[in-house]
mmCIF file of C-alpha atoms in Angstrom:
data_model
loop_
_atom_site.group_PDB
_atom_site.id
_atom_site.type_symbol
_atom_site.label_atom_id
_atom_site.label_comp_id
_atom_site.label_asym_id
_atom_site.label_seq_id
_atom_site.Cartn_x
_atom_site.Cartn_y
_atom_site.Cartn_z
ATOM 1 C CA LEU A 1 0.000 0.000 0.000
ATOM 2 C CA GLY A 2 1.394 3.409 -0.880
ATOM 3 C CA ILE A 3 0.843 6.902 -2.177
ATOM 4 C CA VAL A 4 1.783 8.052 -5.676
ATOM 5 C CA LEU A 5 2.373 11.636 -6.787
ATOM 6 C CA ASP A 6 2.258 11.675 -10.564
ATOM 7 C CA PHE A 7 3.307 14.751 -12.561
ATOM 8 C CA LYS A 8 2.477 13.363 -16.011
ATOM 9 C CA ARG A 9 3.325 16.492 -18.015
ATOM 10 C CA ALA A 10 6.813 16.540 -16.514
ATOM 11 C CA GLY A 11 7.296 12.781 -16.620
ATOM 12 C CA LEU A 12 7.863 12.592 -12.843
ATOM 13 C CA ARG A 13 6.366 9.983 -10.576
ATOM 14 C CA PHE A 14 7.102 9.657 -6.871
ATOM 15 C CA GLU A 15 6.006 6.582 -4.924
ATOM 16 C CA PHE A 16 5.875 6.426 -1.139
ATOM 17 C CA PRO A 17 5.153 3.277 0.867
ATOM 18 C CA LEU A 18 2.447 3.894 3.429
ATOM 19 C CA ILE A 19 4.477 2.925 6.502
ATOM 20 C CA SER A 20 3.918 6.139 8.427
ATOM 21 C CA SER A 21 1.227 8.771 8.763
ATOM 22 C CA ASN A 22 3.781 11.486 7.880
ATOM 23 C CA ILE A 23 5.308 11.320 4.400
ATOM 24 C CA CYS A 24 7.856 13.871 3.147
ATOM 25 C CA ILE A 25 9.398 14.296 -0.279
ATOM 26 C CA THR A 26 13.144 13.532 -0.288
ATOM 27 C CA ASP A 27 15.891 16.051 -1.084
ATOM 28 C CA SER A 28 16.472 14.655 -4.571
ATOM 29 C CA GLN A 29 12.720 14.716 -5.285
ATOM 30 C CA LEU A 30 12.531 18.323 -4.062
ATOM 31 C CA LEU A 31 15.327 19.256 -6.487
ATOM 32 C CA GLU A 32 13.444 17.573 -9.342
ATOM 33 C CA LEU A 33 10.282 19.484 -8.443
ATOM 34 C CA MET A 34 12.192 22.733 -8.069
ATOM 35 C CA LEU A 35 13.456 22.475 -11.647
ATOM 36 C CA LEU A 36 9.836 22.278 -12.865
ATOM 37 C CA ILE A 37 8.846 25.566 -11.230
ATOM 38 C CA PRO A 38 10.386 28.528 -13.103
ATOM 39 C CA GLU A 39 10.000 30.853 -10.098
ATOM 40 C CA LEU A 40 12.288 28.588 -8.058
ATOM 41 C CA LYS A 41 15.075 28.335 -10.647
ATOM 42 C CA PRO A 42 17.003 31.294 -9.107
ATOM 43 C CA PHE A 43 17.278 29.302 -5.846
ATOM 44 C CA GLU A 44 18.836 26.201 -7.390
ATOM 45 C CA ASP A 45 22.455 27.207 -6.654
ATOM 46 C CA THR A 46 21.584 28.178 -3.079
ATOM 47 C CA ILE A 47 19.872 24.837 -2.472
ATOM 48 C CA ARG A 48 22.788 22.892 -3.975
ATOM 49 C CA LYS A 49 25.192 24.817 -1.688
ATOM 50 C CA LEU A 50 23.012 23.967 1.320
ATOM 51 C CA ILE A 51 23.107 20.293 0.365
ATOM 52 C CA ARG A 52 26.893 20.369 0.018
ATOM 53 C CA ALA A 53 27.338 22.215 3.330
ATOM 54 C CA ARG A 54 24.763 20.345 5.419
ATOM 55 C CA GLY A 55 24.281 17.116 3.503
ATOM 56 C CA MET A 56 20.564 17.792 3.046
ATOM 57 C CA ILE A 57 17.912 20.407 2.346
ATOM 58 C CA PRO A 58 16.883 21.661 5.790
ATOM 59 C CA ALA A 59 13.127 21.174 6.311
ATOM 60 C CA GLU A 60 12.845 24.730 7.594
ATOM 61 C CA VAL A 61 14.002 25.949 4.149
ATOM 62 C CA PHE A 62 12.104 23.712 1.699
ATOM 63 C CA SER A 63 9.775 20.821 2.482
ATOM 64 C CA GLU A 64 6.582 19.183 1.279
ATOM 65 C CA CYS A 65 4.988 16.736 3.722
ATOM 66 C CA LEU A 66 1.682 14.881 3.782
ATOM 67 C CA THR A 67 0.084 13.959 7.078
ATOM 68 C CA LEU A 68 -2.606 11.308 7.204
ATOM 69 C CA THR A 69 -4.977 11.315 10.169
ATOM 70 C CA ASN A 70 -7.961 9.190 11.130
ATOM 71 C CA VAL A 71 -6.492 6.324 9.113
ATOM 72 C CA THR A 72 -8.565 3.160 9.114
ATOM 73 C CA GLY A 73 -8.294 0.196 6.850
ATOM 74 C CA THR A 74 -9.916 -3.193 6.548
ATOM 75 C CA GLY A 75 -9.275 -5.590 3.713
ATOM 76 C CA ARG A 76 -9.526 -3.552 0.544
ATOM 77 C CA ASN A 77 -10.943 -0.398 2.176
ATOM 78 C CA LEU A 78 -8.949 2.586 3.355
ATOM 79 C CA SER A 79 -10.123 5.848 4.878
ATOM 80 C CA ALA A 80 -8.031 8.823 5.957
ATOM 81 C CA CYS A 81 -7.866 12.605 6.109
ATOM 82 C CA VAL A 82 -5.018 14.336 4.261
ATOM 83 C CA ASP A 83 -3.128 17.535 5.113
ATOM 84 C CA LEU A 84 -0.197 19.035 3.208
ATOM 85 C CA GLU A 85 2.407 21.215 4.899
ATOM 86 C CA SER A 86 4.510 23.264 2.503
ATOM 87 C CA ARG A 87 7.588 25.380 3.067
ATOM 88 C CA VAL A 88 9.114 26.869 -0.050
ATOM 89 C CA MET A 89 12.320 28.865 0.101
ATOM 90 C CA CYS A 90 12.201 30.044 3.708
ATOM 91 C CA PHE A 91 15.185 32.084 4.889
ATOM 92 C CA LYS A 92 15.345 34.163 8.060
ATOM 93 C CA SER A 93 11.617 33.707 8.818
ATOM 94 C CA LYS A 94 10.490 34.837 5.341
ATOM 95 C CA CYS A 95 9.076 32.402 2.804
ATOM 96 C CA LEU A 96 8.000 32.499 -0.809
ATOM 97 C CA TYR A 97 5.219 30.184 0.315
ATOM 98 C CA LYS A 98 4.339 28.549 3.613
ATOM 99 C CA ALA A 99 1.015 26.908 4.360
ATOM 100 C CA ALA A 100 -0.821 23.969 5.833
ATOM 101 C CA ASP A 101 -3.671 22.880 3.578
ATOM 102 C CA SER A 102 -6.350 20.313 4.294
ATOM 103 C CA PHE A 103 -7.523 18.165 1.390
ATOM 104 C CA GLY A 104 -10.327 16.621 3.410
ATOM 105 C CA CYS A 105 -11.024 12.956 3.940
ATOM 106 C CA PHE A 106 -11.402 10.054 1.546
ATOM 107 C CA HIS A 107 -12.660 6.501 1.507
ATOM 108 C CA ALA A 108 -11.403 4.045 -1.097
#
């Protein structure tokens, strides 16, 4: 069981096993996404320098994480509520974008 983020136009597909209720995109996946967003292109060198210096992209700078709550599953049925927490290019308490968005609940 897992979650798939599919960006068909860009030819990107990210798969995450559902082993936790908190799922974050990896550093390499964040770099791939960043290259798709023209407004983030000027930050590419800065992010690469951060990775070289710290070995990672600090979550306080750039992160995309899904949180699943009220997860229940039986057999072939799964229900959960989904929230997305985004931090995009945050430096010194200022961000291009920072938000927590609820996508509601689903039953499949």
